[in-house]
């Protein structure tokens, strides 16, 4: 059974990487000074003369790996990959740092020989290597990774910004702006109602009986007898309610005239019998 390879840097190689003295081909280690900032999980291109390589860094987090290094704080890791886009590129792992929010750096543990680390061997054009970067975090936790050469930041991987807050009803409940608010008022205005007209309005009193539609008597004419005068109309609101006897619509019975009144023959009386006279006869003997 073969042991997995361990990426180990000799003392001279590690020192050269730390000082940025290693060059690819005949070009010197002169990276472009333009700082490229991206988010964790993104990629950044590093240009060193005619050599172009692309680093991708992600998943900065505490690590549970066991590495041959005397960690004094908390072991952290980040996943990294390097691709040679143009020319032969060397993955200079020693240029990486984990940085806290307030700017404190933790140098990558590039001298730790572990099979999980990034292979520092030279990449030919088109090749890619992938592994982990380890950091001994002895203070505040880091939140970004920086590629720094000769004291200059060339690439920074920051945490992704939080997503913008979304509405609680998005996609399920229509928001208030999408609901027409004028539907109810429009329906109310289109529906005629009699209530507003009735409020505060007093119906006119019913005309008295005999005034509407009854011809007035001609001048000089004899006024009709009081008995023939129709009773007043019922008050408003009594329509449909039976009225007592003798009201409008019921003929009034005229009482009989008194005896010996004008124009009425007197009732004949029985004749009185004449008194009877008894003749006195002669006295009896």
PDB file of C-alpha atoms in Angstrom:
ATOM      1  CA  UNK A   1       0.000   0.000   0.000  1.00  0.00           C
ATOM      2  CA  UNK A   2       1.453   3.319  -1.059  1.00  0.00           C
ATOM      3  CA  UNK A   3       1.217   6.417   1.070  1.00  0.00           C
ATOM      4  CA  UNK A   4      -0.537   9.467  -0.399  1.00  0.00           C
ATOM      5  CA  UNK A   5       1.841  12.151  -1.628  1.00  0.00           C
ATOM      6  CA  UNK A   6       2.676  14.953   0.770  1.00  0.00           C
ATOM      7  CA  UNK A   7       3.342  18.355  -0.666  1.00  0.00           C
ATOM      8  CA  UNK A   8       6.503  19.371   1.169  1.00  0.00           C
ATOM      9  CA  UNK A   9       8.663  22.426   0.535  1.00  0.00           C
ATOM     10  CA  UNK A  10      12.327  22.423   1.386  1.00  0.00           C
ATOM     11  CA  UNK A  11      13.727  25.223   3.502  1.00  0.00           C
ATOM     12  CA  UNK A  12      15.303  26.974   0.530  1.00  0.00           C
ATOM     13  CA  UNK A  13      12.189  26.643  -1.585  1.00  0.00           C
ATOM     14  CA  UNK A  14       9.969  27.874   1.223  1.00  0.00           C
ATOM     15  CA  UNK A  15      12.199  30.870   1.806  1.00  0.00           C
ATOM     16  CA  UNK A  16      12.202  31.667  -1.887  1.00  0.00           C
ATOM     17  CA  UNK A  17       8.437  31.431  -2.060  1.00  0.00           C
ATOM     18  CA  UNK A  18       8.058  33.581   1.028  1.00  0.00           C
ATOM     19  CA  UNK A  19      10.238  36.323  -0.424  1.00  0.00           C
ATOM     20  CA  UNK A  20       8.713  36.071  -3.900  1.00  0.00           C
ATOM     21  CA  UNK A  21      12.003  35.312  -5.630  1.00  0.00           C
ATOM     22  CA  UNK A  22      10.848  32.358  -7.705  1.00  0.00           C
ATOM     23  CA  UNK A  23      10.264  33.178 -11.336  1.00  0.00           C
ATOM     24  CA  UNK A  24       8.662  31.212 -14.112  1.00  0.00           C
ATOM     25  CA  UNK A  25      10.987  30.729 -17.078  1.00  0.00           C
ATOM     26  CA  UNK A  26      13.129  33.829 -17.507  1.00  0.00           C
ATOM     27  CA  UNK A  27      10.538  36.307 -16.234  1.00  0.00           C
ATOM     28  CA  UNK A  28      11.000  37.889 -12.857  1.00  0.00           C
ATOM     29  CA  UNK A  29       8.337  37.794 -10.158  1.00  0.00           C
ATOM     30  CA  UNK A  30       6.729  41.103 -11.114  1.00  0.00           C
ATOM     31  CA  UNK A  31       2.969  40.819 -10.760  1.00  0.00           C
ATOM     32  CA  UNK A  32       0.730  43.524 -12.068  1.00  0.00           C
ATOM     33  CA  UNK A  33      -0.074  45.986  -9.324  1.00  0.00           C
ATOM     34  CA  UNK A  34      -3.784  46.091 -10.089  1.00  0.00           C
ATOM     35  CA  UNK A  35      -5.764  44.783  -7.132  1.00  0.00           C
ATOM     36  CA  UNK A  36      -8.533  42.404  -8.087  1.00  0.00           C
ATOM     37  CA  UNK A  37     -11.316  42.026  -5.539  1.00  0.00           C
ATOM     38  CA  UNK A  38     -13.904  39.282  -5.701  1.00  0.00           C
ATOM     39  CA  UNK A  39     -16.044  37.219  -3.358  1.00  0.00           C
ATOM     40  CA  UNK A  40     -15.285  33.851  -1.826  1.00  0.00           C
ATOM     41  CA  UNK A  41     -16.060  31.293  -4.478  1.00  0.00           C
ATOM     42  CA  UNK A  42     -14.963  33.634  -7.268  1.00  0.00           C
ATOM     43  CA  UNK A  43     -11.803  33.752  -9.362  1.00  0.00           C
ATOM     44  CA  UNK A  44      -8.998  36.281  -9.773  1.00  0.00           C
ATOM     45  CA  UNK A  45      -6.333  36.416 -12.480  1.00  0.00           C
ATOM     46  CA  UNK A  46      -2.701  37.056 -11.612  1.00  0.00           C
ATOM     47  CA  UNK A  47      -0.369  38.247 -14.359  1.00  0.00           C
ATOM     48  CA  UNK A  48       3.361  37.770 -13.937  1.00  0.00           C
ATOM     49  CA  UNK A  49       5.080  38.874 -17.130  1.00  0.00           C
ATOM     50  CA  UNK A  50       3.964  36.503 -19.860  1.00  0.00           C
ATOM     51  CA  UNK A  51       2.402  34.065 -17.395  1.00  0.00           C
ATOM     52  CA  UNK A  52      -1.291  34.283 -16.541  1.00  0.00           C
ATOM     53  CA  UNK A  53      -2.823  32.102 -13.857  1.00  0.00           C
ATOM     54  CA  UNK A  54      -6.257  32.073 -12.302  1.00  0.00           C
ATOM     55  CA  UNK A  55      -6.835  31.404  -8.606  1.00  0.00           C
ATOM     56  CA  UNK A  56     -10.210  30.409  -7.168  1.00  0.00           C
ATOM     57  CA  UNK A  57     -10.691  30.477  -3.381  1.00  0.00           C
ATOM     58  CA  UNK A  58     -13.786  29.388  -1.462  1.00  0.00           C
ATOM     59  CA  UNK A  59     -15.116  27.853   1.765  1.00  0.00           C
ATOM     60  CA  UNK A  60     -13.123  29.748   4.384  1.00  0.00           C
ATOM     61  CA  UNK A  61     -14.045  28.000   7.640  1.00  0.00           C
ATOM     62  CA  UNK A  62     -12.699  26.197  10.720  1.00  0.00           C
ATOM     63  CA  UNK A  63     -11.062  22.891   9.814  1.00  0.00           C
ATOM     64  CA  UNK A  64     -11.310  19.472  11.397  1.00  0.00           C
ATOM     65  CA  UNK A  65      -8.345  18.088   9.427  1.00  0.00           C
ATOM     66  CA  UNK A  66      -5.268  16.744  11.184  1.00  0.00           C
ATOM     67  CA  UNK A  67      -2.077  18.212   9.780  1.00  0.00           C
ATOM     68  CA  UNK A  68       1.557  17.761  10.828  1.00  0.00           C
ATOM     69  CA  UNK A  69       1.897  21.213  12.293  1.00  0.00           C
ATOM     70  CA  UNK A  70       1.867  22.432  15.914  1.00  0.00           C
ATOM     71  CA  UNK A  71      -1.284  24.545  15.757  1.00  0.00           C
ATOM     72  CA  UNK A  72      -1.444  26.955  18.701  1.00  0.00           C
ATOM     73  CA  UNK A  73      -4.814  28.500  17.927  1.00  0.00           C
ATOM     74  CA  UNK A  74      -7.703  27.202  15.813  1.00  0.00           C
ATOM     75  CA  UNK A  75      -7.018  25.518  12.498  1.00  0.00           C
ATOM     76  CA  UNK A  76      -8.853  27.127   9.595  1.00  0.00           C
ATOM     77  CA  UNK A  77      -8.959  26.087   5.967  1.00  0.00           C
ATOM     78  CA  UNK A  78      -9.942  27.402   2.562  1.00  0.00           C
ATOM     79  CA  UNK A  79     -10.353  25.509  -0.684  1.00  0.00           C
ATOM     80  CA  UNK A  80      -8.157  26.807  -3.522  1.00  0.00           C
ATOM     81  CA  UNK A  81      -7.402  25.914  -7.118  1.00  0.00           C
ATOM     82  CA  UNK A  82      -4.884  27.345  -9.563  1.00  0.00           C
ATOM     83  CA  UNK A  83      -5.099  27.111 -13.353  1.00  0.00           C
ATOM     84  CA  UNK A  84      -2.316  28.007 -15.798  1.00  0.00           C
ATOM     85  CA  UNK A  85      -4.068  30.056 -18.480  1.00  0.00           C
ATOM     86  CA  UNK A  86      -0.934  31.183 -20.326  1.00  0.00           C
ATOM     87  CA  UNK A  87       2.603  29.859 -19.983  1.00  0.00           C
ATOM     88  CA  UNK A  88       3.937  27.664 -17.189  1.00  0.00           C
ATOM     89  CA  UNK A  89       2.748  28.841 -13.781  1.00  0.00           C
ATOM     90  CA  UNK A  90       3.938  28.042 -10.273  1.00  0.00           C
ATOM     91  CA  UNK A  91       1.272  28.042  -7.529  1.00  0.00           C
ATOM     92  CA  UNK A  92       2.979  30.236  -4.923  1.00  0.00           C
ATOM     93  CA  UNK A  93       0.987  29.082  -1.901  1.00  0.00           C
ATOM     94  CA  UNK A  94       3.104  31.087   0.529  1.00  0.00           C
ATOM     95  CA  UNK A  95       1.603  34.370  -0.712  1.00  0.00           C
ATOM     96  CA  UNK A  96      -1.804  33.613   0.811  1.00  0.00           C
ATOM     97  CA  UNK A  97      -3.100  35.094   4.075  1.00  0.00           C
ATOM     98  CA  UNK A  98      -6.356  34.847   5.972  1.00  0.00           C
ATOM     99  CA  UNK A  99      -7.467  38.343   7.011  1.00  0.00           C
ATOM    100  CA  UNK A 100      -9.816  39.496   9.754  1.00  0.00           C
ATOM    101  CA  UNK A 101     -12.315  42.300   9.433  1.00  0.00           C
ATOM    102  CA  UNK A 102      -9.986  44.710  11.220  1.00  0.00           C
ATOM    103  CA  UNK A 103      -7.036  43.849   8.929  1.00  0.00           C
ATOM    104  CA  UNK A 104      -5.069  41.260  10.934  1.00  0.00           C
ATOM    105  CA  UNK A 105      -3.413  38.576   8.759  1.00  0.00           C
ATOM    106  CA  UNK A 106      -2.766  34.893   9.470  1.00  0.00           C
ATOM    107  CA  UNK A 107      -0.043  33.505   7.227  1.00  0.00           C
ATOM    108  CA  UNK A 108      -0.818  30.305   5.355  1.00  0.00           C
ATOM    109  CA  UNK A 109       0.864  27.190   6.772  1.00  0.00           C
ATOM    110  CA  UNK A 110       2.790  26.538   3.547  1.00  0.00           C
ATOM    111  CA  UNK A 111       5.452  24.409   5.301  1.00  0.00           C
ATOM    112  CA  UNK A 112       2.948  21.830   6.550  1.00  0.00           C
ATOM    113  CA  UNK A 113       3.379  18.625   4.526  1.00  0.00           C
ATOM    114  CA  UNK A 114      -0.149  17.308   3.928  1.00  0.00           C
ATOM    115  CA  UNK A 115      -1.808  15.504   1.028  1.00  0.00           C
ATOM    116  CA  UNK A 116      -4.839  17.833   1.321  1.00  0.00           C
ATOM    117  CA  UNK A 117      -2.747  20.918   0.520  1.00  0.00           C
ATOM    118  CA  UNK A 118      -2.241  22.612  -2.834  1.00  0.00           C
ATOM    119  CA  UNK A 119       0.525  20.976  -4.885  1.00  0.00           C
ATOM    120  CA  UNK A 120       3.195  23.647  -5.456  1.00  0.00           C
ATOM    121  CA  UNK A 121       4.622  21.928  -8.537  1.00  0.00           C
ATOM    122  CA  UNK A 122       4.860  23.920 -11.758  1.00  0.00           C
ATOM    123  CA  UNK A 123       1.767  23.822 -13.963  1.00  0.00           C
ATOM    124  CA  UNK A 124       2.061  23.693 -17.711  1.00  0.00           C
ATOM    125  CA  UNK A 125      -0.358  25.759 -19.713  1.00  0.00           C
ATOM    126  CA  UNK A 126      -3.877  24.306 -19.358  1.00  0.00           C
ATOM    127  CA  UNK A 127      -3.178  22.381 -16.134  1.00  0.00           C
ATOM    128  CA  UNK A 128      -5.013  22.934 -12.841  1.00  0.00           C
ATOM    129  CA  UNK A 129      -4.265  21.974  -9.248  1.00  0.00           C
ATOM    130  CA  UNK A 130      -6.696  21.966  -6.327  1.00  0.00           C
ATOM    131  CA  UNK A 131      -6.194  21.629  -2.585  1.00  0.00           C
ATOM    132  CA  UNK A 132      -6.585  23.377   0.763  1.00  0.00           C
ATOM    133  CA  UNK A 133      -4.936  26.355   2.388  1.00  0.00           C
ATOM    134  CA  UNK A 134      -4.443  26.068   6.170  1.00  0.00           C
ATOM    135  CA  UNK A 135      -4.183  28.895   8.693  1.00  0.00           C
ATOM    136  CA  UNK A 136      -3.377  28.950  12.402  1.00  0.00           C
ATOM    137  CA  UNK A 137      -5.934  31.426  13.764  1.00  0.00           C
ATOM    138  CA  UNK A 138      -4.804  32.706  17.152  1.00  0.00           C
ATOM    139  CA  UNK A 139      -7.151  35.696  17.444  1.00  0.00           C
ATOM    140  CA  UNK A 140     -10.347  37.005  15.882  1.00  0.00           C
ATOM    141  CA  UNK A 141     -11.761  34.800  13.121  1.00  0.00           C
ATOM    142  CA  UNK A 142     -10.889  35.775   9.536  1.00  0.00           C
ATOM    143  CA  UNK A 143     -13.504  36.589   6.925  1.00  0.00           C
ATOM    144  CA  UNK A 144     -11.415  36.984   3.754  1.00  0.00           C
ATOM    145  CA  UNK A 145      -8.393  35.559   1.938  1.00  0.00           C
ATOM    146  CA  UNK A 146      -5.656  37.712   0.389  1.00  0.00           C
ATOM    147  CA  UNK A 147      -2.924  36.974  -2.167  1.00  0.00           C
ATOM    148  CA  UNK A 148      -0.057  39.290  -1.234  1.00  0.00           C
ATOM    149  CA  UNK A 149       3.297  39.519  -3.038  1.00  0.00           C
ATOM    150  CA  UNK A 150       6.155  41.595  -1.664  1.00  0.00           C
ATOM    151  CA  UNK A 151       3.787  43.515   0.602  1.00  0.00           C
ATOM    152  CA  UNK A 152       1.200  44.317  -2.092  1.00  0.00           C
ATOM    153  CA  UNK A 153      -2.315  42.882  -2.156  1.00  0.00           C
ATOM    154  CA  UNK A 154      -2.934  41.497  -5.629  1.00  0.00           C
ATOM    155  CA  UNK A 155      -6.202  39.642  -5.055  1.00  0.00           C
ATOM    156  CA  UNK A 156      -8.769  39.646  -2.253  1.00  0.00           C
ATOM    157  CA  UNK A 157     -11.621  37.196  -1.727  1.00  0.00           C
ATOM    158  CA  UNK A 158     -14.243  38.734   0.539  1.00  0.00           C
ATOM    159  CA  UNK A 159     -17.432  37.195   1.942  1.00  0.00           C
ATOM    160  CA  UNK A 160     -20.438  37.489  -0.323  1.00  0.00           C
ATOM    161  CA  UNK A 161     -22.875  40.240   0.699  1.00  0.00           C
ATOM    162  CA  UNK A 162     -26.143  39.075   2.270  1.00  0.00           C
ATOM    163  CA  UNK A 163     -29.097  38.832  -0.085  1.00  0.00           C
ATOM    164  CA  UNK A 164     -31.417  41.832  -0.065  1.00  0.00           C
ATOM    165  CA  UNK A 165     -34.494  41.443   2.124  1.00  0.00           C
ATOM    166  CA  UNK A 166     -37.521  40.221   0.265  1.00  0.00           C
ATOM    167  CA  UNK A 167     -41.206  40.768   0.943  1.00  0.00           C
ATOM    168  CA  UNK A 168     -42.908  38.120   3.108  1.00  0.00           C
ATOM    169  CA  UNK A 169     -45.737  37.768   0.571  1.00  0.00           C
ATOM    170  CA  UNK A 170     -43.616  37.505  -2.596  1.00  0.00           C
ATOM    171  CA  UNK A 171     -44.769  34.702  -4.846  1.00  0.00           C
ATOM    172  CA  UNK A 172     -47.626  33.570  -2.610  1.00  0.00           C
ATOM    173  CA  UNK A 173     -49.757  36.480  -1.441  1.00  0.00           C
ATOM    174  CA  UNK A 174     -50.315  39.451  -3.749  1.00  0.00           C
ATOM    175  CA  UNK A 175     -48.992  42.636  -2.305  1.00  0.00           C
ATOM    176  CA  UNK A 176     -51.155  45.647  -1.545  1.00  0.00           C
ATOM    177  CA  UNK A 177     -49.782  47.481  -4.608  1.00  0.00           C
ATOM    178  CA  UNK A 178     -51.095  44.758  -6.970  1.00  0.00           C
ATOM    179  CA  UNK A 179     -54.613  44.750  -5.479  1.00  0.00           C
ATOM    180  CA  UNK A 180     -56.903  47.387  -7.033  1.00  0.00           C
ATOM    181  CA  UNK A 181     -58.057  49.594  -4.192  1.00  0.00           C
ATOM    182  CA  UNK A 182     -60.718  51.418  -6.225  1.00  0.00           C
ATOM    183  CA  UNK A 183     -62.860  48.374  -6.942  1.00  0.00           C
ATOM    184  CA  UNK A 184     -65.094  48.783  -3.888  1.00  0.00           C
ATOM    185  CA  UNK A 185     -65.605  52.568  -4.187  1.00  0.00           C
ATOM    186  CA  UNK A 186     -66.382  52.154  -7.892  1.00  0.00           C
ATOM    187  CA  UNK A 187     -68.966  49.481  -7.107  1.00  0.00           C
ATOM    188  CA  UNK A 188     -70.539  51.607  -4.399  1.00  0.00           C
ATOM    189  CA  UNK A 189     -70.730  54.666  -6.634  1.00  0.00           C
ATOM    190  CA  UNK A 190     -72.338  52.683  -9.449  1.00  0.00           C
ATOM    191  CA  UNK A 191     -75.018  51.181  -7.208  1.00  0.00           C
ATOM    192  CA  UNK A 192     -77.884  53.647  -6.588  1.00  0.00           C
ATOM    193  CA  UNK A 193     -78.991  53.809  -3.003  1.00  0.00           C
ATOM    194  CA  UNK A 194     -82.080  55.480  -1.642  1.00  0.00           C
ATOM    195  CA  UNK A 195     -80.756  55.838   1.891  1.00  0.00           C
ATOM    196  CA  UNK A 196     -78.775  59.084   1.375  1.00  0.00           C
ATOM    197  CA  UNK A 197     -81.808  60.738  -0.252  1.00  0.00           C
ATOM    198  CA  UNK A 198     -84.071  59.739   2.632  1.00  0.00           C
ATOM    199  CA  UNK A 199     -81.727  61.039   5.342  1.00  0.00           C
ATOM    200  CA  UNK A 200     -82.852  64.453   6.562  1.00  0.00           C
ATOM    201  CA  UNK A 201     -85.752  64.695   4.068  1.00  0.00           C
ATOM    202  CA  UNK A 202     -89.287  65.122   5.482  1.00  0.00           C
ATOM    203  CA  UNK A 203     -92.102  63.827   3.270  1.00  0.00           C
ATOM    204  CA  UNK A 204     -94.752  66.483   2.537  1.00  0.00           C
ATOM    205  CA  UNK A 205     -97.957  66.154   4.584  1.00  0.00           C
ATOM    206  CA  UNK A 206    -100.850  64.363   2.974  1.00  0.00           C
ATOM    207  CA  UNK A 207    -103.451  66.741   1.563  1.00  0.00           C
ATOM    208  CA  UNK A 208    -106.643  67.092   3.557  1.00  0.00           C
ATOM    209  CA  UNK A 209    -109.710  65.251   2.346  1.00  0.00           C
ATOM    210  CA  UNK A 210    -111.752  67.203  -0.094  1.00  0.00           C
ATOM    211  CA  UNK A 211    -108.973  69.671  -0.978  1.00  0.00           C
ATOM    212  CA  UNK A 212    -107.248  67.769  -3.761  1.00  0.00           C
ATOM    213  CA  UNK A 213    -109.466  66.989  -6.738  1.00  0.00           C
ATOM    214  CA  UNK A 214    -112.642  68.375  -5.102  1.00  0.00           C
ATOM    215  CA  UNK A 215    -114.290  71.250  -6.996  1.00  0.00           C
ATOM    216  CA  UNK A 216    -114.906  74.343  -4.925  1.00  0.00           C
ATOM    217  CA  UNK A 217    -118.509  75.504  -4.579  1.00  0.00           C
ATOM    218  CA  UNK A 218    -119.661  78.243  -6.915  1.00  0.00           C
ATOM    219  CA  UNK A 219    -120.165  81.701  -5.472  1.00  0.00           C
ATOM    220  CA  UNK A 220    -123.559  82.041  -3.796  1.00  0.00           C
ATOM    221  CA  UNK A 221    -124.122  78.323  -3.659  1.00  0.00           C
ATOM    222  CA  UNK A 222    -125.390  76.735  -0.501  1.00  0.00           C
ATOM    223  CA  UNK A 223    -122.740  74.917   1.452  1.00  0.00           C
ATOM    224  CA  UNK A 224    -123.406  71.231   1.840  1.00  0.00           C
ATOM    225  CA  UNK A 225    -124.712  69.931   5.090  1.00  0.00           C
ATOM    226  CA  UNK A 226    -122.140  69.028   7.690  1.00  0.00           C
ATOM    227  CA  UNK A 227    -123.257  65.409   7.599  1.00  0.00           C
ATOM    228  CA  UNK A 228    -122.166  65.147   3.992  1.00  0.00           C
ATOM    229  CA  UNK A 229    -118.660  66.377   4.731  1.00  0.00           C
ATOM    230  CA  UNK A 230    -116.162  63.552   4.322  1.00  0.00           C
ATOM    231  CA  UNK A 231    -113.952  62.864   7.337  1.00  0.00           C
ATOM    232  CA  UNK A 232    -110.294  63.894   7.105  1.00  0.00           C
ATOM    233  CA  UNK A 233    -107.890  61.525   5.376  1.00  0.00           C
ATOM    234  CA  UNK A 234    -105.910  59.209   7.655  1.00  0.00           C
ATOM    235  CA  UNK A 235    -102.465  60.321   8.741  1.00  0.00           C
ATOM    236  CA  UNK A 236     -99.438  59.310   6.664  1.00  0.00           C
ATOM    237  CA  UNK A 237     -98.311  55.803   7.449  1.00  0.00           C
ATOM    238  CA  UNK A 238    -101.820  54.417   8.163  1.00  0.00           C
ATOM    239  CA  UNK A 239    -102.365  53.213   4.627  1.00  0.00           C
ATOM    240  CA  UNK A 240    -103.514  49.610   4.608  1.00  0.00           C
ATOM    241  CA  UNK A 241    -104.764  49.719   8.230  1.00  0.00           C
ATOM    242  CA  UNK A 242    -108.529  49.151   8.642  1.00  0.00           C
ATOM    243  CA  UNK A 243    -110.215  52.219  10.109  1.00  0.00           C
ATOM    244  CA  UNK A 244    -113.119  52.140  12.580  1.00  0.00           C
ATOM    245  CA  UNK A 245    -116.720  52.162  11.393  1.00  0.00           C
ATOM    246  CA  UNK A 246    -118.011  55.502  10.335  1.00  0.00           C
ATOM    247  CA  UNK A 247    -114.763  56.601   8.733  1.00  0.00           C
ATOM    248  CA  UNK A 248    -114.269  57.637   5.149  1.00  0.00           C
ATOM    249  CA  UNK A 249    -115.828  55.185   2.719  1.00  0.00           C
ATOM    250  CA  UNK A 250    -118.646  54.056   5.054  1.00  0.00           C
ATOM    251  CA  UNK A 251    -122.110  55.655   4.518  1.00  0.00           C
ATOM    252  CA  UNK A 252    -123.355  57.608   7.540  1.00  0.00           C
ATOM    253  CA  UNK A 253    -126.829  56.659   8.758  1.00  0.00           C
ATOM    254  CA  UNK A 254    -128.961  59.762   9.285  1.00  0.00           C
ATOM    255  CA  UNK A 255    -131.172  59.545  12.412  1.00  0.00           C
ATOM    256  CA  UNK A 256    -134.992  59.927  11.852  1.00  0.00           C
ATOM    257  CA  UNK A 257    -136.357  63.399  12.158  1.00  0.00           C
ATOM    258  CA  UNK A 258    -138.265  64.375  15.306  1.00  0.00           C
ATOM    259  CA  UNK A 259    -142.104  64.383  15.403  1.00  0.00           C
ATOM    260  CA  UNK A 260    -143.900  67.406  14.046  1.00  0.00           C
ATOM    261  CA  UNK A 261    -140.810  68.566  12.250  1.00  0.00           C
ATOM    262  CA  UNK A 262    -141.296  70.491   9.095  1.00  0.00           C
ATOM    263  CA  UNK A 263    -142.000  68.483   6.017  1.00  0.00           C
ATOM    264  CA  UNK A 264    -142.707  65.275   7.902  1.00  0.00           C
ATOM    265  CA  UNK A 265    -146.400  64.136   8.392  1.00  0.00           C
ATOM    266  CA  UNK A 266    -147.402  63.605  11.997  1.00  0.00           C
ATOM    267  CA  UNK A 267    -148.345  60.176  13.122  1.00  0.00           C
ATOM    268  CA  UNK A 268    -152.209  59.851  13.363  1.00  0.00           C
ATOM    269  CA  UNK A 269    -153.586  59.344  16.859  1.00  0.00           C
ATOM    270  CA  UNK A 270    -156.548  57.125  17.846  1.00  0.00           C
ATOM    271  CA  UNK A 271    -159.928  58.957  18.139  1.00  0.00           C
ATOM    272  CA  UNK A 272    -161.187  59.675  21.675  1.00  0.00           C
ATOM    273  CA  UNK A 273    -164.574  58.003  22.504  1.00  0.00           C
ATOM    274  CA  UNK A 274    -167.315  60.501  23.444  1.00  0.00           C
ATOM    275  CA  UNK A 275    -168.557  60.410  27.006  1.00  0.00           C
ATOM    276  CA  UNK A 276    -171.634  58.180  27.610  1.00  0.00           C
ATOM    277  CA  UNK A 277    -174.757  59.932  29.117  1.00  0.00           C
ATOM    278  CA  UNK A 278    -177.114  57.816  31.223  1.00  0.00           C
ATOM    279  CA  UNK A 279    -180.755  59.028  31.312  1.00  0.00           C
ATOM    280  CA  UNK A 280    -182.308  59.105  34.730  1.00  0.00           C
ATOM    281  CA  UNK A 281    -185.537  57.100  34.866  1.00  0.00           C
ATOM    282  CA  UNK A 282    -188.452  57.534  37.117  1.00  0.00           C
ATOM    283  CA  UNK A 283    -187.898  56.509  40.645  1.00  0.00           C
ATOM    284  CA  UNK A 284    -188.989  53.099  41.354  1.00  0.00           C
ATOM    285  CA  UNK A 285    -192.064  52.724  43.551  1.00  0.00           C
TER     286      UNK A 285
END
